[in-house]
DNA sequence: CCCGGCAAGATTGTCGACAATAAGCGACCC
DNA sequence: GGGTCGCTTATTGTCGACAATCTTGCCGGG
């Protein structure tokens, strides 16, 4: 059920880049999995040329780890890295919220409020709203980032950080275990945007992300961040290719 | 640990990536220049395969703009983008300074202070300290970023943003026209780090970068602070380098 | 029994050639 | 005379093959 599937990027390299990124982010390829070029090439039905270009791009995005003459593996990242990312998100998305309070159009804000309404309905309908809320949360943040109208910031956040966030979420099953509260916080942020209160929007957004981070820290034990690299070699065989 | 960043990489693709990036950042290739693959391949003495991989990586770093089936050009970026970048630097390097105040070792801080001493001497020796101060400024910021001991932040700043900053500096000849003042601000930041005052370090760093941004804005006559998001792709006319 | 060197296998890195697409240009039609 | 269509050409995209390097298993020596 993919909406707007195709960036039908004209070139094969771009398409395999997108597909590979999706497979990594969605957890179809487990972190640490060794990716043989020949295998991937036959899997995606392309030659090794475009595949290597895609790999280099994913490597730039820190989704793949490559060692020259050895091979490429799906980036297996520690909990500490996730915490680092959340700290950065706090700074960057706080800034995005502040900018959004000024630069967002009325239509954009209205649409955002509508989105929150949908989330509330979904919340009312089912308790098992993990997946929807999870995606919805991303959607909410996406819109505010876009609302900053700062192209560089948008690229950095959406093109550079959010893929990692999504990968972590799937990996750790970091389902928002407090969707109720998160939704309330979203609502507050939206209210600040509606009243064009930039400072308040930034503060609330920073708080929101900070709480999410604390939640993760508490959920996964404590912050023994450094020595947490489980090097268990995952078997390369059972990689499912979800269409 | 390798200190020389030049061409330490074993593979041709990595080396041509580094060399191409250097040529772009240092202004050897003017923004807007169309890069033919065959020409570049012969210039760097490699085949088109590794070259294309390097191009894809530079494209990810926003140093190259590529249009499928059309070609690749050196990213020609507007002044507005530079302002955006400085806003982001303000948030990110402010955070870096705050973290550095806590996580930097005494040795690192001491070395930083020594570096500032060298800058002062250079400043005393010659008035035409543009180049040294320029590189020195980068060096100062580099060290504080590294001092944050936040790997993701370091990657994002040094690997993702600073190349653009350097490119802009060469392009606009944005030489620090107030090295005296900048050096003073650096000194203050270092003092805050010495006294482990995280909050102060962040505030001073944010101020420092904010002033640099204002300086650029004033220097280039673009007084419009709010509407810097000129979405219209203002082609920098004179760089039409077609053969 | 353990360690170091060596060879075989496999995988990655690189290259040259072929195919597909878009820009440039001229001729033809309105 | 202007506009549009089709062809030419150059450039990019893709592919298969060759070479370099790392890994792995084996053999011999200490």
Coordinates of N, CA, C and O in Angstrom, one line a residue, chain B residues 15 78 84 121 126 176 224 234:
Chain B
X15 N 39.7 8.3 -4.3 CA 40.7 9.4 -4.6 C 40.1 10.4 -5.5 O 40.3 11.6 -5.2
X78 N 22.9 30.2 -4.1 CA 22.6 31.6 -3.9 C 23.1 32.0 -2.6 O 23.4 31.3 -1.7
X84 N 21.0 30.5 5.0 CA 20.4 29.4 5.6 C 21.4 28.5 6.3 O 21.2 28.0 7.4
X121 N 49.7 35.9 17.0 CA 51.0 36.3 16.4 C 50.9 36.6 14.9 O 51.4 37.6 14.5
X126 N 51.3 40.5 10.2 CA 50.9 41.1 9.0 C 49.4 41.5 9.0 O 48.6 40.9 9.6
X176 N 37.2 37.2 5.9 CA 36.8 37.9 7.2 C 37.4 39.3 7.2 O 38.6 39.4 7.4
X224 N 17.4 42.2 3.3 CA 16.2 41.6 3.6 C 16.4 40.4 4.5 O 16.9 39.3 4.1
X234 N 17.8 32.0 -9.0 CA 18.4 33.1 -9.7 C 19.8 32.7 -10.3 O 20.7 32.5 -9.6

